[in-house]
CSV table of C-alpha atoms in Angstrom, one decimal:
chain,number,residue,atom,x,y,z
A,6,ASN,CA,88.0,21.4,49.8
A,7,ALA,CA,90.7,20.9,47.0
A,8,GLY,CA,88.8,22.2,43.9
A,9,VAL,CA,91.2,22.1,40.9
A,10,THR,CA,94.7,20.7,41.6
A,11,GLN,CA,97.6,21.0,39.2
A,12,THR,CA,101.0,19.3,39.4
A,13,PRO,CA,103.8,20.1,39.1
A,14,LYS,CA,103.9,23.8,40.2
A,15,PHE,CA,107.2,24.4,38.4
A,16,ARG,CA,109.1,22.6,35.8
A,17,ILE,CA,112.2,23.2,33.6
A,18,LEU,CA,112.3,21.2,30.4
A,19,LYS,CA,115.0,21.0,27.7
A,20,ILE,CA,114.1,21.6,24.1
A,21,GLY,CA,112.7,18.4,22.6
A,22,GLN,CA,111.7,16.8,25.9
A,23,SER,CA,108.2,15.8,26.6
A,24,MET,CA,106.1,16.0,29.8
A,25,THR,CA,102.5,15.8,31.1
A,26,LEU,CA,100.9,18.4,33.2
A,27,GLN,CA,98.4,16.9,35.6
A,28,CYS,CA,95.0,18.3,36.5
A,29,THR,CA,92.3,16.8,38.7
A,30,GLN,CA,89.1,18.3,40.0
A,31,ASP,CA,86.9,17.1,42.8
A,32,MET,CA,83.7,19.1,42.0
A,33,ASN,CA,82.3,16.5,39.5
A,34,HIS,CA,82.3,19.2,36.8
A,35,ASN,CA,81.7,18.1,33.2
A,36,TYR,CA,83.7,20.9,31.6
A,37,MET,CA,87.4,21.2,31.9
A,38,TYR,CA,89.9,23.5,30.2
A,39,TRP,CA,93.6,24.2,29.7
A,40,TYR,CA,94.7,27.8,29.3
A,41,ARG,CA,98.1,29.3,28.9
A,42,GLN,CA,99.0,32.7,30.2
A,43,ASP,CA,101.7,34.8,28.7
A,44,PRO,CA,102.7,38.3,29.9
A,45,GLY,CA,100.4,41.0,28.4
A,46,MET,CA,98.4,38.5,26.5
A,47,GLY,CA,95.7,37.3,28.9
A,48,LEU,CA,94.8,33.7,28.9
A,49,LYS,CA,94.4,31.6,25.7
A,50,LEU,CA,92.5,28.4,25.5
A,51,ILE,CA,94.5,25.4,24.4
A,52,TYR,CA,92.1,22.5,24.7
A,53,TYR,CA,88.8,21.8,26.4
A,54,SER,CA,86.5,18.9,27.3
A,55,VAL,CA,82.7,18.8,27.8
A,56,GLY,CA,82.8,15.3,29.4
A,57,ALA,CA,84.8,12.1,29.7
A,58,GLY,CA,85.9,10.9,26.3
A,59,ILE,CA,85.2,14.2,24.6
A,60,THR,CA,87.9,16.8,23.8
A,61,ASP,CA,88.3,19.6,21.4
A,62,LYS,CA,90.8,22.2,20.3
A,63,GLY,CA,90.9,25.7,21.5
A,64,GLU,CA,92.6,28.8,20.1
A,65,VAL,CA,96.2,27.6,20.5
A,66,PRO,CA,96.4,23.7,20.4
A,67,ASN,CA,99.5,23.2,18.3
A,68,GLY,CA,102.2,21.3,20.2
A,69,TYR,CA,99.8,19.9,22.8
A,70,ASN,CA,97.6,16.9,23.3
A,71,VAL,CA,94.9,16.0,25.9
A,72,SER,CA,92.9,13.1,27.0
A,73,ARG,CA,89.8,12.8,29.3
A,74,SER,CA,89.3,9.2,30.4
A,75,THR,CA,87.6,10.2,33.7
A,76,THR,CA,85.4,13.1,34.8
A,77,GLU,CA,88.1,14.1,37.4
A,78,ASP,CA,91.3,14.1,35.3
A,79,PHE,CA,92.4,16.2,32.3
A,80,PRO,CA,96.1,15.9,31.6
A,81,LEU,CA,97.9,18.0,29.1
A,82,ARG,CA,100.7,16.5,27.1
A,83,LEU,CA,103.6,18.4,25.6
A,84,GLU,CA,105.6,16.6,23.0
A,85,LEU,CA,108.9,17.9,21.7
A,86,ALA,CA,109.0,21.0,24.0
A,87,ALA,CA,109.9,24.3,22.3
A,88,PRO,CA,110.9,27.6,23.8
A,89,SER,CA,107.6,29.1,22.6
A,90,GLN,CA,105.9,26.8,25.1
A,91,THR,CA,107.5,28.6,28.0
A,92,SER,CA,104.4,29.9,29.8
A,93,VAL,CA,102.1,29.5,32.9
A,94,TYR,CA,99.5,26.8,32.3
A,95,PHE,CA,96.2,26.9,34.1
A,96,CYS,CA,93.6,24.1,34.3
A,97,ALA,CA,90.0,25.0,35.0
A,98,SER,CA,86.7,23.3,35.4
A,99,SER,CA,83.0,24.3,35.4
A,100,GLU,CA,79.5,23.3,34.9
A,101,LEU,CA,77.4,24.5,32.0
A,102,ASN,CA,76.8,28.3,32.1
A,103,THR,CA,78.6,28.9,35.3
A,104,GLU,CA,81.9,30.3,36.3
A,105,ALA,CA,85.2,28.4,35.9
A,106,PHE,CA,87.3,27.4,38.8
A,107,PHE,CA,91.0,27.6,38.3
A,108,GLY,CA,94.0,25.7,39.6
A,109,GLN,CA,97.1,27.4,41.0
A,110,GLY,CA,99.0,27.0,37.7
A,111,THR,CA,102.1,25.3,36.4
A,112,ARG,CA,105.1,27.5,35.5
A,113,LEU,CA,107.0,25.9,32.7
A,114,THR,CA,110.3,27.0,31.3
A,115,VAL,CA,111.7,25.4,28.1
A,116,VAL,CA,115.5,25.9,27.7
B,29,ALA,CA,83.9,35.3,17.3
B,30,GLN,CA,84.1,37.0,20.6
B,31,SER,CA,86.7,39.5,21.8
B,32,VAL,CA,87.4,41.5,24.9
B,33,THR,CA,89.2,44.8,25.2
B,34,GLN,CA,90.5,46.0,28.5
B,35,LEU,CA,91.6,49.7,28.3
B,36,GLY,CA,94.7,50.4,30.3
B,37,SER,CA,97.2,47.6,31.0
B,38,HIS,CA,98.2,49.4,34.2
B,39,VAL,CA,96.0,51.5,36.5
B,40,SER,CA,97.2,53.3,39.6
B,41,VAL,CA,95.0,54.8,42.3
B,42,SER,CA,95.4,56.1,45.7
B,43,GLU,CA,94.1,54.2,48.7
B,44,GLY,CA,90.5,55.3,49.3
B,45,ALA,CA,90.0,56.5,45.8
B,46,LEU,CA,87.5,55.1,43.2
B,47,VAL,CA,88.6,52.1,41.2
B,48,LEU,CA,87.4,51.9,37.6
B,49,LEU,CA,88.6,49.2,35.3
B,50,ARG,CA,87.2,49.2,31.8
B,51,CYS,CA,86.0,46.2,29.8
B,52,ASN,CA,84.4,46.2,26.4
B,53,TYR,CA,83.4,43.1,24.5
B,54,SER,CA,82.4,42.0,21.1
B,55,SER,CA,80.0,39.1,20.7
B,56,SER,CA,77.4,37.9,18.2
B,57,VAL,CA,75.0,37.0,20.9
B,58,PRO,CA,74.4,38.4,24.4
B,59,PRO,CA,77.3,36.9,26.3
B,60,TYR,CA,78.0,35.9,29.8
B,61,LEU,CA,80.5,38.2,31.4
B,62,PHE,CA,83.0,37.7,34.2
B,63,TRP,CA,85.7,39.5,36.1
B,64,TYR,CA,88.5,37.5,37.6
B,65,VAL,CA,91.3,38.6,39.9
B,66,GLN,CA,94.8,37.2,40.0
B,67,TYR,CA,97.2,37.8,42.9
B,68,PRO,CA,100.9,37.2,42.3
B,69,ASN,CA,101.8,33.5,41.7
B,70,GLN,CA,98.1,32.5,42.2
B,71,GLY,CA,95.4,31.1,40.0
B,72,LEU,CA,92.4,33.2,39.0
B,73,GLN,CA,89.5,33.9,41.4
B,74,LEU,CA,86.1,34.9,40.4
B,75,LEU,CA,85.1,38.4,41.5
B,76,LEU,CA,81.7,38.6,39.9
B,77,LYS,CA,79.6,37.5,36.9
B,78,TYR,CA,76.7,38.5,34.8
B,79,THR,CA,74.6,35.8,33.1
B,80,THR,CA,71.0,37.1,33.1
B,81,GLY,CA,68.7,39.3,35.2
B,82,ALA,CA,69.9,42.5,37.0
B,83,THR,CA,72.5,44.3,35.0
B,84,LEU,CA,74.3,45.7,38.1
B,85,VAL,CA,76.1,42.8,39.8
B,86,LYS,CA,77.9,42.8,43.1
B,87,GLY,CA,80.9,40.7,43.8
B,88,ILE,CA,83.3,39.9,46.5
B,89,ASN,CA,85.5,42.5,48.3
B,90,GLY,CA,83.2,45.4,47.5
B,91,PHE,CA,83.5,45.3,43.7
B,92,GLU,CA,80.6,45.7,41.4
B,93,ALA,CA,80.1,45.9,37.6
B,94,GLU,CA,77.3,47.0,35.3
B,95,PHE,CA,76.4,45.3,32.1
B,96,LYS,CA,75.5,47.9,29.5
B,97,LYS,CA,74.3,46.2,26.3
B,98,SER,CA,74.1,49.5,24.3
B,99,GLU,CA,77.7,50.2,25.1
B,100,THR,CA,78.9,46.6,25.0
B,101,SER,CA,80.7,47.3,28.3
B,102,PHE,CA,81.1,45.6,31.6
B,103,HIS,CA,83.3,48.0,33.7
B,104,LEU,CA,84.4,47.0,37.1
B,105,THR,CA,84.2,49.5,40.0
B,106,LYS,CA,84.9,49.8,43.7
B,107,PRO,CA,84.2,53.0,45.6
B,108,SER,CA,87.2,53.0,47.8
B,109,ALA,CA,90.5,51.2,47.0
B,110,HIS,CA,92.4,49.2,49.6
B,111,MET,CA,96.0,48.2,49.5
B,112,SER,CA,94.9,44.6,49.3
B,113,ASP,CA,93.2,45.3,46.0
B,114,ALA,CA,96.5,45.4,44.2
B,115,ALA,CA,96.4,42.6,41.7
B,116,GLU,CA,95.8,41.8,38.0
B,117,TYR,CA,92.2,41.9,36.9
B,118,PHE,CA,90.8,40.0,33.9
B,119,CYS,CA,87.5,40.5,32.1
B,120,ALA,CA,86.2,37.5,30.2
B,121,VAL,CA,83.2,36.5,28.1
B,122,SER,CA,81.6,33.3,27.1
B,123,GLU,CA,78.9,32.5,24.6
B,124,PRO,CA,75.8,30.9,26.1
B,125,GLY,CA,75.7,27.3,24.8
B,126,GLY,CA,79.2,27.6,23.4
B,127,GLY,CA,80.8,25.1,25.8
B,128,ASN,CA,81.6,27.6,28.5
B,129,LYS,CA,84.8,28.6,26.7
B,130,LEU,CA,86.1,31.8,28.1
B,131,THR,CA,87.7,34.6,26.0
B,132,PHE,CA,89.9,36.8,28.1
B,133,GLY,CA,91.0,40.3,27.9
B,134,THR,CA,94.7,41.1,28.2
B,135,GLY,CA,94.4,42.1,31.9
B,136,THR,CA,94.8,45.3,33.9
B,137,GLN,CA,97.4,45.5,36.6
B,138,LEU,CA,96.0,47.6,39.5
B,139,LYS,CA,98.4,49.4,41.7
B,140,VAL,CA,97.2,51.0,45.0
B,141,GLU,CA,99.4,53.8,46.5
B,142,LEU,CA,99.3,55.3,49.9
């Protein structure tokens, strides 16, 4: 019963490098989300998707990109990593008007 | 636009005492309301939710919350704290028909002391 799986769990990036955070869900949910969590700030929505092929910006999209080619996968791409992107990233999925299920998170440090 | 305010970033209670974590929201339409718990180095786990119907909702681990429209509140309570309740708690809202996007409060760290 995997739910939402994120890889990697930890990553250190140098300024200017790029990487992709992977997220996959096995619940056949249409809705998927990427949040970032910073101390004392709660979680902020980066991007979301309401189905394969459809994505939209959340509250803090700058510096990130996403794609949704399948129902299961929703990768988050960081181009030109900056120290401000040091954070914990959570992927989540849900169905309409139900609770979101979260992955275990990816802790990213940009140095 | 929605917003969520959690009063008290840190709350400390004695084991066996009442737990009360406060959440107030602002929304242009009656929202869906959620409480999530996060243990160290873990993802978020749903404690309970309110969508429609009974305004007093019961969740896991003995927690409950009451939706009070007139006060725009959704406070989380537990009659008797246990050491295992020590965690960070997040209140969140979503707008029905708004793509299920969650707006989170800044969280309350609950400490339980002997």
